[in-house]
XYZ file of C-alpha atoms in Angstrom:
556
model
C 0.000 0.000 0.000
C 1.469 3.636 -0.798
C 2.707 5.280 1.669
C 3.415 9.042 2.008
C 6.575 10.408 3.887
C 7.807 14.078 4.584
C 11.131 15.239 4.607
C 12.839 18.433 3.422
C 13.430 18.704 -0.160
C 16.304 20.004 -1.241
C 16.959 19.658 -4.767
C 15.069 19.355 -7.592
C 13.481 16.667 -9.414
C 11.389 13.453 -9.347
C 12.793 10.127 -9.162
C 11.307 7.017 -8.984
C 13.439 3.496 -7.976
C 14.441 0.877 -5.745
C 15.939 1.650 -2.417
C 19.585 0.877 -1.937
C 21.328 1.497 1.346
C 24.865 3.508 2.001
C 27.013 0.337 3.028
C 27.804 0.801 6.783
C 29.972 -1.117 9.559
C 31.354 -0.905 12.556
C 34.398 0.796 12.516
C 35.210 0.763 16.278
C 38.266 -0.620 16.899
C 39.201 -3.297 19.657
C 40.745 -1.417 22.869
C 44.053 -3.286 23.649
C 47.525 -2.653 24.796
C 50.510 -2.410 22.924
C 54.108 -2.389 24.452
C 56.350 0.444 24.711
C 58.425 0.010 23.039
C 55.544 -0.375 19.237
C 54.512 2.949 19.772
C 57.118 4.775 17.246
C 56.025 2.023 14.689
C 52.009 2.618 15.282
C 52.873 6.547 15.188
C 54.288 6.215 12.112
C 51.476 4.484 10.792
C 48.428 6.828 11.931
C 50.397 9.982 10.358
C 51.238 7.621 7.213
C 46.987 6.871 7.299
C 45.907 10.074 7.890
C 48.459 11.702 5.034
C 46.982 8.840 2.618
C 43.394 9.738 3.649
C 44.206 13.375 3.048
C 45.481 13.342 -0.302
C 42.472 10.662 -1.285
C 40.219 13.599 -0.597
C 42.089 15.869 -2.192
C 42.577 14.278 -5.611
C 38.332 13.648 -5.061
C 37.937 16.924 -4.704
C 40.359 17.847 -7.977
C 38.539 15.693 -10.158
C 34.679 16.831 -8.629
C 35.293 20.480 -8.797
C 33.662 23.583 -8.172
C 32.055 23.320 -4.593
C 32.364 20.139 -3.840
C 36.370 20.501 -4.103
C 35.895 23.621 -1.410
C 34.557 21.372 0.292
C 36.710 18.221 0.348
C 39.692 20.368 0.998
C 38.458 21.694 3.686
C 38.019 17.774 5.265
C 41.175 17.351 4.330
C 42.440 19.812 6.885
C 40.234 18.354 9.378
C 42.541 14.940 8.820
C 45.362 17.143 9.033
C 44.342 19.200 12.197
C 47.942 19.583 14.120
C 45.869 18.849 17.265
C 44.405 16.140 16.743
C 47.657 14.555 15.465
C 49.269 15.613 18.715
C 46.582 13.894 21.053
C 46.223 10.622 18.865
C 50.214 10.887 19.162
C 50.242 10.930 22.902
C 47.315 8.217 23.271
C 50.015 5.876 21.368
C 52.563 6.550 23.952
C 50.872 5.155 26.454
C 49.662 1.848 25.193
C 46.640 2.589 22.449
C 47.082 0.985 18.863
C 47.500 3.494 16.467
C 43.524 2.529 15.227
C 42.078 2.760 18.361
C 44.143 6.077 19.095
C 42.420 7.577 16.458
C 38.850 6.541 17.013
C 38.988 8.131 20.997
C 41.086 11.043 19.681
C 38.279 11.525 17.231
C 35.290 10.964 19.720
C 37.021 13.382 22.392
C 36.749 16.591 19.376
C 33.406 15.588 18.848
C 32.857 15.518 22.472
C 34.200 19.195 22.749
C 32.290 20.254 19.349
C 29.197 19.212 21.432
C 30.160 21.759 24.656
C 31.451 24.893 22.343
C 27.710 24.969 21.720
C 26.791 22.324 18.797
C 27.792 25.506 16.345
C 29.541 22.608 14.382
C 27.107 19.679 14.723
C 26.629 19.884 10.739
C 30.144 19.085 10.162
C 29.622 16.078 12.163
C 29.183 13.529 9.571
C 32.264 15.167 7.985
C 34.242 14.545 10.976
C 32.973 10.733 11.492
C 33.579 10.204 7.935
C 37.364 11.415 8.177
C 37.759 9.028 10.973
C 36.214 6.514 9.523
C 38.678 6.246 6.411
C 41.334 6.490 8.733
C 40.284 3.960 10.911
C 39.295 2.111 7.931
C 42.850 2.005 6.632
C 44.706 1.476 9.360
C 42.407 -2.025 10.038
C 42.860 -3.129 6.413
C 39.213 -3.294 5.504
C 37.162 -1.639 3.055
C 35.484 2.075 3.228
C 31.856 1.670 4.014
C 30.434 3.950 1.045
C 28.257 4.043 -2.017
C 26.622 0.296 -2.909
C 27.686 -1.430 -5.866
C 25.040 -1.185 -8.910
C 24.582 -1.813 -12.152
C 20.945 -0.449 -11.699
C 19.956 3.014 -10.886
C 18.753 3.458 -7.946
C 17.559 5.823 -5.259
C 20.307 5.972 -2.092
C 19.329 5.912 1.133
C 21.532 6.937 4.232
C 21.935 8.181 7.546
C 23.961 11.087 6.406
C 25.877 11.531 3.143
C 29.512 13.078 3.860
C 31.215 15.440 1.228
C 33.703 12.924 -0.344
C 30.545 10.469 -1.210
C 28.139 12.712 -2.966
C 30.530 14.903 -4.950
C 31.274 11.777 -6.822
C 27.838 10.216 -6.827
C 27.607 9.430 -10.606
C 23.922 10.652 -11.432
C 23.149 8.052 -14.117
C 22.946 5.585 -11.396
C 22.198 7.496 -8.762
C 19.060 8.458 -9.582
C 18.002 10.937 -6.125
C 19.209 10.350 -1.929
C 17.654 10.368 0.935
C 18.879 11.213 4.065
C 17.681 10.743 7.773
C 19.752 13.882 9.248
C 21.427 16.946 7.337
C 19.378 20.353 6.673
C 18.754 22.435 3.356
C 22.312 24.330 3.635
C 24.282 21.213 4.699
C 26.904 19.914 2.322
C 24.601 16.934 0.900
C 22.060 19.596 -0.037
C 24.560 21.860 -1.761
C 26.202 19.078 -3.566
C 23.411 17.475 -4.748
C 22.020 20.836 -5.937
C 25.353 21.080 -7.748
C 24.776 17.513 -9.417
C 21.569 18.030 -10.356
C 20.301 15.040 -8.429
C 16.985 15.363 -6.613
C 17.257 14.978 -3.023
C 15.403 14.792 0.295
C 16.854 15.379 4.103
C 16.274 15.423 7.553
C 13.004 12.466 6.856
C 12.943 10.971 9.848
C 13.009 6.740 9.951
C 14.628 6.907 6.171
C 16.756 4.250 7.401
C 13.886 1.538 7.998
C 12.611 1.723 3.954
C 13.290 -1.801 3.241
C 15.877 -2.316 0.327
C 14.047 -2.973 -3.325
C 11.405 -1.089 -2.787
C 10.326 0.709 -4.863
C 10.081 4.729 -4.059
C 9.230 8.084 -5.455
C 11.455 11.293 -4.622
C 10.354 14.406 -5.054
C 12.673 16.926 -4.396
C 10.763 20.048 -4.931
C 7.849 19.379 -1.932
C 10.132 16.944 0.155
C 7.727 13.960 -0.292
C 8.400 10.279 -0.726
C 5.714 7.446 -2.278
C 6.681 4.404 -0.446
C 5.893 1.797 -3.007
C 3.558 4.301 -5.618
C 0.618 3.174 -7.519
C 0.576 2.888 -11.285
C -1.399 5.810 -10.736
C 1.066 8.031 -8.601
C 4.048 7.033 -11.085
C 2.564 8.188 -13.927
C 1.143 11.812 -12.286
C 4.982 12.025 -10.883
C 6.544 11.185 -14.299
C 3.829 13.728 -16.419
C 5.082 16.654 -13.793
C 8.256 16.143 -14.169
C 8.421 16.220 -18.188
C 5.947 19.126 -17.866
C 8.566 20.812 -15.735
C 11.387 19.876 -18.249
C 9.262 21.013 -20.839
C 8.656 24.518 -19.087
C 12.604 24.514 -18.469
C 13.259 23.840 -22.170
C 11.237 26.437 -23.213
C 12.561 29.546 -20.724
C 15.427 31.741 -21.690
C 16.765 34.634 -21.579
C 16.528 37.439 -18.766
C 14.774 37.058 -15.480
C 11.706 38.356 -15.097
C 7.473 37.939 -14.490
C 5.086 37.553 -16.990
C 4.431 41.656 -16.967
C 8.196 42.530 -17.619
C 9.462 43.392 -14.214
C 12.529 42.321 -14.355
C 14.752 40.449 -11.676
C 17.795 39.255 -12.524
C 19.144 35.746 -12.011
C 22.295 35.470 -10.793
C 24.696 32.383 -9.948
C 26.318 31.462 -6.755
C 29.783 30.273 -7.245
C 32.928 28.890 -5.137
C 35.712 29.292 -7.632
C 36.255 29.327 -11.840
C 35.240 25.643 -11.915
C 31.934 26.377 -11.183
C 31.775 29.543 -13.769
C 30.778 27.087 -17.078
C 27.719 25.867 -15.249
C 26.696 29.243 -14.332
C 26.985 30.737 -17.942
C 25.133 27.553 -19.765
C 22.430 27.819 -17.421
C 21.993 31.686 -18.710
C 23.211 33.676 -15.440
C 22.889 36.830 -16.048
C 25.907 37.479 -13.919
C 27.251 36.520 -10.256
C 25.445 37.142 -7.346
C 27.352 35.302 -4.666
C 31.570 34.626 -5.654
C 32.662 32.998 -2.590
C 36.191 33.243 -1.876
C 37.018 30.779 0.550
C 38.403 28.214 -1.369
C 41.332 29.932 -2.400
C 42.667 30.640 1.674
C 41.441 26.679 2.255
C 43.926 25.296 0.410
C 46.896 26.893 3.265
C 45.272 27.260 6.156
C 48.823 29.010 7.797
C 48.920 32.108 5.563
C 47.005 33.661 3.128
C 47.398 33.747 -0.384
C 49.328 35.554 -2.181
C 48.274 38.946 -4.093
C 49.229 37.818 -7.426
C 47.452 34.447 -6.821
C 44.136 36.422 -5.582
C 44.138 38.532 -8.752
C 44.448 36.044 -11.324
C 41.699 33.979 -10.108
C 39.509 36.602 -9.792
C 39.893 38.090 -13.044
C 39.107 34.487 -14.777
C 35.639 34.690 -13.064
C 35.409 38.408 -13.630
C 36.432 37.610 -17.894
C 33.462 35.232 -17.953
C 31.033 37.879 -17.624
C 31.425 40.680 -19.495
C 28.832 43.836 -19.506
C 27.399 41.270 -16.365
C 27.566 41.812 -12.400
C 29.958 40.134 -10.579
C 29.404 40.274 -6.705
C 32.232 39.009 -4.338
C 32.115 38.178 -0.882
C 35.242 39.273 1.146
C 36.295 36.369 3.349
C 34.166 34.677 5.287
C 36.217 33.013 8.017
C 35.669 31.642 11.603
C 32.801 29.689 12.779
C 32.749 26.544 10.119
C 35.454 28.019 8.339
C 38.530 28.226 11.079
C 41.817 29.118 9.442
C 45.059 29.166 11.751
C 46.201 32.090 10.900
C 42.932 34.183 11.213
C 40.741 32.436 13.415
C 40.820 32.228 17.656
C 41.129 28.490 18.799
C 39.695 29.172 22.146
C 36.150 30.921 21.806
C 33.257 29.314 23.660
C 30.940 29.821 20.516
C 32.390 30.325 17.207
C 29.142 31.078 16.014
C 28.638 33.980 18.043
C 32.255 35.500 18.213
C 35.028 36.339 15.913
C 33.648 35.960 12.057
C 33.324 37.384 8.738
C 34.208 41.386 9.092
C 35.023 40.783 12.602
C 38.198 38.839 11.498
C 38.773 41.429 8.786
C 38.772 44.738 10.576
C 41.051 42.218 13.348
C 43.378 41.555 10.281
C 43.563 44.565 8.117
C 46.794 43.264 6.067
C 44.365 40.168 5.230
C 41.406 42.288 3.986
C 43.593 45.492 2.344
C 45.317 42.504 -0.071
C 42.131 41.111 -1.068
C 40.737 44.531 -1.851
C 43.902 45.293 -4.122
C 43.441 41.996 -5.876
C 40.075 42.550 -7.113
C 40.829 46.383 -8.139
C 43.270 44.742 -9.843
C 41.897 41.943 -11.539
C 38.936 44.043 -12.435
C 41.213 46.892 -14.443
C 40.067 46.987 -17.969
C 37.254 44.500 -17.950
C 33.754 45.616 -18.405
C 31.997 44.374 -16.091
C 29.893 45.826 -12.735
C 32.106 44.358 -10.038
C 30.539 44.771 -6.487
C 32.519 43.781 -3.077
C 30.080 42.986 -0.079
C 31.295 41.904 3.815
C 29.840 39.081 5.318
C 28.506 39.496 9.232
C 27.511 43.259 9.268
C 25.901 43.641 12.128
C 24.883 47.978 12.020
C 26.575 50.815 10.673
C 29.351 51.067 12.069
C 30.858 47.622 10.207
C 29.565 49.000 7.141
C 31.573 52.291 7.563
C 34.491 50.340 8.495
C 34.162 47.937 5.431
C 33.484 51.223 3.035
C 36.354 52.575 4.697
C 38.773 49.921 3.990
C 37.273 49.464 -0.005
C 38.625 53.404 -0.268
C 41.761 52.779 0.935
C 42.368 49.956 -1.408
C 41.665 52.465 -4.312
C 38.579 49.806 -5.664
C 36.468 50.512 -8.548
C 33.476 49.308 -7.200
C 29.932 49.395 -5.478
C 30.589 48.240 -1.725
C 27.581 46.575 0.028
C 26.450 44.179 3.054
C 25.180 41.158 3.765
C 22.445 40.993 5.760
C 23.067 37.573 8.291
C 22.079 39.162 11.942
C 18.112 40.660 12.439
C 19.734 43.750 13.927
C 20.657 44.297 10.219
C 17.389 43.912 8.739
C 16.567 45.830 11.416
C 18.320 48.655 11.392
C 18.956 48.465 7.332
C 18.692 52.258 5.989
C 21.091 53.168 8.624
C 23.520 50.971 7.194
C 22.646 51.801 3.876
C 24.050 55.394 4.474
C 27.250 53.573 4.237
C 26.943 51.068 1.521
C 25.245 50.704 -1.897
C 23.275 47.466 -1.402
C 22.318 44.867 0.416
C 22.751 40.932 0.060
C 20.519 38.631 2.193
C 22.006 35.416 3.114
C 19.229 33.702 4.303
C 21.127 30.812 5.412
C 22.656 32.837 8.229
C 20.123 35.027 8.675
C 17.394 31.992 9.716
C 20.094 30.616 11.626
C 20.137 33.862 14.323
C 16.928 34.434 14.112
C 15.761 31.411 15.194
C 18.711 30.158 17.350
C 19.076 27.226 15.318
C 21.952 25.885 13.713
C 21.798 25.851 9.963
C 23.328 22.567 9.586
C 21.703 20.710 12.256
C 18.310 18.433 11.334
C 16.714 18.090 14.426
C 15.885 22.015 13.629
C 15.556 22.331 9.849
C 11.929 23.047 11.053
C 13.079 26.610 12.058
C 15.646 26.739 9.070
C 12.840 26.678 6.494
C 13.297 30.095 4.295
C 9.526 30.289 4.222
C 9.455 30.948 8.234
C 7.113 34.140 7.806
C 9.521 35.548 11.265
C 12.221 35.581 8.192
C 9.951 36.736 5.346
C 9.171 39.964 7.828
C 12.806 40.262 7.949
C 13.848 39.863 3.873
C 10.810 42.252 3.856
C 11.621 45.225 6.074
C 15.516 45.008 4.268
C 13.871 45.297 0.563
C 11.697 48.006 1.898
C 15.048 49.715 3.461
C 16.767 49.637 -0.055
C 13.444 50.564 -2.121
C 13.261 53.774 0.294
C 16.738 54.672 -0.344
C 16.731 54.283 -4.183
C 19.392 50.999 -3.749
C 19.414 47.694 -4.384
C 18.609 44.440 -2.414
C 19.431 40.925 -3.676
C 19.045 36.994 -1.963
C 22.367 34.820 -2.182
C 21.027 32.598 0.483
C 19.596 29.099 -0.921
C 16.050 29.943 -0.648
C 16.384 31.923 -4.197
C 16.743 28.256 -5.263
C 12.905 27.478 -4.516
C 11.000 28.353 -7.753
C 7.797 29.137 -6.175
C 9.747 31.001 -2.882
C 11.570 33.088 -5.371
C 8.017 34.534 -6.795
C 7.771 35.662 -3.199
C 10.802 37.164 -2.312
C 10.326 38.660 -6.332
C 6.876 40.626 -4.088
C 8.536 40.933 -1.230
C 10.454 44.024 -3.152
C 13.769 41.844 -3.673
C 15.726 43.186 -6.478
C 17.697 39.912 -7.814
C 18.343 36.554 -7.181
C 21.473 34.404 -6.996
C 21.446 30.855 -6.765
C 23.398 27.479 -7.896
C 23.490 27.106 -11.363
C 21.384 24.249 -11.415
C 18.367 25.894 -10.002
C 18.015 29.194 -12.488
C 16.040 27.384 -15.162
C 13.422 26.774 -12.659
C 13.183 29.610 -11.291
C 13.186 31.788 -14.688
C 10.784 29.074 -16.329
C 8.201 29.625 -12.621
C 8.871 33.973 -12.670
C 7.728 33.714 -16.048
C 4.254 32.291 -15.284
C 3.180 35.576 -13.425
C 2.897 39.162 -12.599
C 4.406 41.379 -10.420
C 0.998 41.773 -8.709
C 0.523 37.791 -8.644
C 3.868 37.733 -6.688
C 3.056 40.416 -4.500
C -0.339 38.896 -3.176
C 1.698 35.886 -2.739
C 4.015 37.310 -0.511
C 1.348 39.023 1.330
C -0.331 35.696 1.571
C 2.595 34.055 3.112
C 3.197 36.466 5.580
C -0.106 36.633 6.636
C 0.835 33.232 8.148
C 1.936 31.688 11.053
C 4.125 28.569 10.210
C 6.566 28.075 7.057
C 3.705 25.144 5.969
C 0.934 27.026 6.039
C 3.266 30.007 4.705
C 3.989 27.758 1.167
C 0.230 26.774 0.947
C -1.047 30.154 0.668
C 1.604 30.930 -1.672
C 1.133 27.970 -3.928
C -3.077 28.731 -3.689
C -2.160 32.476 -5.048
C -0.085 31.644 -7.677
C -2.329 28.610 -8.693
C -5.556 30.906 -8.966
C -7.099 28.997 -6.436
């Protein structure tokens, strides 16, 4: 009999097949005692593990690309962390097995992870996955991972962890589903990336029995355990009407009426800038920079390094708008040589600006890199700051974007309510605003973006966050300025007709998504998208918020 389930959706897409499980096993090793006088010879072979393990996810993450290589890099340095070496080190020297040294030098980050607040619990199954190949290699056996299949098939696991679903090959994999994660976690970015449709945070995903037979749709979040003739075939007409709609939208964002809204692309480096221009980006609304400080995380890179990998992202657009984040470090993003190792709450201390305006050598040479790069191109280059939290940080920012001598609008993300809050103050500073609605859910709901037992309060249509998206696009309108989404609910076709009435100026997104949301814009009016924003805000819970949405854009 069909059953319906509820999860989150977080990528796109129907697909309909037989459950297969992510291979698991135990990978606790044995607690024993070795003699003194092994311990050089089982130190030798963690660090000769944990280098192997490290390059394996680097050379995955050179041949995935784009995000996903961001991303595997940055486990990489998790495998690396001096610390950790140090303690699994000095658990060998008295009497643990270079395995087991590992697994309880492991558990005993994760333990303090847990007191600094949970900030990190998302990178979790990162964390237990690093251990896990190193564990995994130092006992001889094989890597619990994706099943073996010459059938596609839809995967089904507890968590997916970076190096797994950045090379998930999508003619077999035909959509996952996940019992933990969130919408921003890395499964949900990846698999946005790969254009596979995927589900999180469904609770009791691991008792679907494997074979049977499933439906995934990644728009709404829902899953047909064992779907009627019926069901398949009203799943598999929507989904070629939706690639039919897709096929059929090009050009410029905008609603039926000609109000236009650009649709930009969110990208983590030039491996990621082909995707953006075939899906028709009309420019760059989100250039994170990270990945280029991940790969050292001792010093930063150099200033003719910086400029030549901007100005590849900057020559793929001409005439178009490139928008760049300034580092965004701390929190999930610790680098050594910017980032305190003792705060009781990353999360809530040193991050984004903050470790800018602390580091003003760091921020001045990333300034002169993109003046730089950006000499002689034409194209609208625009620098924002991550973590502005009133005017004063946006002064400071401004400040610093003079002194660099750049060419440039300079603007703000909006991540904390006291800058939606207080937004035309800081727009006396700055020339627009970027709403990361990630972050910006995150604080105003105290609940951690990458954790699942929340992704209740991490829904983008929480009407608490559409008041706030709304008072910042009023803030901009009233000022004559400009005020664009980079967070991932841009990504949501029908979401982005709100924000689109909620006053929001453009939209920037993974590549992946902008078909669908140029192919939905196009279906209605400004006024259509207006009453649905009303509509949603009108309610009380993100549910109910999506429902009156959807009934004012259906006609109902």
């Amino acid at each position: 009999m069909e059953t319906t389930l509820r999860g989150v959706g977080v990528s796109h897409g129907v697909a309909i097949g037989q459950v297969r499980h992510m291979g698991t096993a135990v990978l606790e090793p044995p607690a024993k005692q070795i003699p003194a006088d092994d311990a050089p010879r089982e130190q030798g072979r963690a660090r000769q593990a944990v280098e192997a393990v490290s390059a394996d996810l680097i050379a995955r993450g050179n041949l995935a690309g784009g995000e996903a290589q961001a991303v595997l890099e940055a486990q990489a340095m998790m495998a690396q962390d001096p610390e950790l070496m140090a303690d699994v080190e000095r658990r060998i020297a008295v009497g643990s097995t270079a395995e087991r040294a590992v697994y309880d030098a492991f558990a005993a980050y994760r333990a303090l992870l847990a007191g600094a607040g949970e900030y990190l619990a998302g990178r979790v199954a990162d964390l237990d996955d690093v251990r896990n190949r190193i564990v995994a290699r130092l006992l001889g056996v094989p890597m619990p991972g994706v099943p073996d299949s010459d059938e596609p098939y839809v995967l089904i696991a507890r968590d997916l962890a970076p190096a797994d679903t950045a090379l998930l090959d999508p003619t077999l994999v035909l959509g996952f589903v996940t019992e933990e994660g969130g919408p921003t976690s890395h499964s949900a970015i990846l698999a946005r990336a790969l254009g596979v449709p995927a589900v999180v945070a469904l609770p009791g995903a691991g008792e679907l029995i494997e074979g049977t037979v499933i439906a995934v749709d990644g728009s709404t979040g829902e899953i047909f355990v064992a779907p009627n003739e019926e069901k398949r075939a009203e799943l598999t007409r929507a989904a070629e009407e939706r690639r039919a709609a897709l096929a059929a939208s090009s050009g410029p964002g905008a609603t039926s009426d000609g109000h236009k809204v650009p649709l930009l692309a969110n990208v983590g480096g030039p491996a990621d800038v082909p995707a953006a221009v075939e899906a028709g980006a009309e420019g760059v609304g989100l250039f994170r920079t990270e990945f280029l400080f991940l790969d050292d995380s001792t010093t930063a890179p150099s200033l003719e390094k910086q400029t030549e990998v901007y100005r590849q992202v900057l020559e793929a657009f001409p005439e178009g708008r490139v928008v760049v984040r300034v580092l965004d470090a701390g929190a999930d993003k610790p680098l050594d040589f910017l980032t305190p190792a003792d705060e009781p709450n990353p999360a809530l201390g040193v991050r984004g600006l903050r470790t800018l305006l602390d580091h003003p050598d760091v921020l001045r040479t990333q300034l002169t890199a993109l003046a730089t790069a950006a000499e002689g191109l034409p194209v609208y280059l625009e620098v924002m700051a991550p973590m502005v939290a009133d005017r004063t940080d946006a002064r400071a920012f401004a400040d610093a974007c003079r002194e660099a001598g750049l060419q440039a609008k300079f603007g703000a993300m909006v991540e904390i309510p006291s800058a939606a809050l207080r937004a035309r103050s800081i727009l006396q500073e700055v020339e627009f605003l970027s709403l990361g609605t990630n972050d910006l859910a995150q604080y105003t709901f105290a609940a951690d973006r990458q954790v699942g037992a929340v992704s209740r309060l991490q829904d983008p249509w929480q009407p608490a966050l559409l008041d706030l998206v709304a008072a910042s696009a009023e803030a901009a309108q009233a000022e004559g300025k400009s005020c664009g989404v980079c967070g991932e609910a841009a990504s949501d076709p029908l979401l982005a007709c709100v924000l689109t009435g909620l006053g929001v100026t453009s939209l920037s997104m993974g590549a992946a998504s902008i078909p669908y949301v140029r192919a939905t814009l196009a279906k209605h009016t400004l006024a259509q998208c207006e009453r649905a924003a009303a509509a949603a805000r009108a309610a009380d819970t993100a549910e109910d918020a999506r429902r009156a949405a959807q009934a004012v854009l259906s006609g109902e």
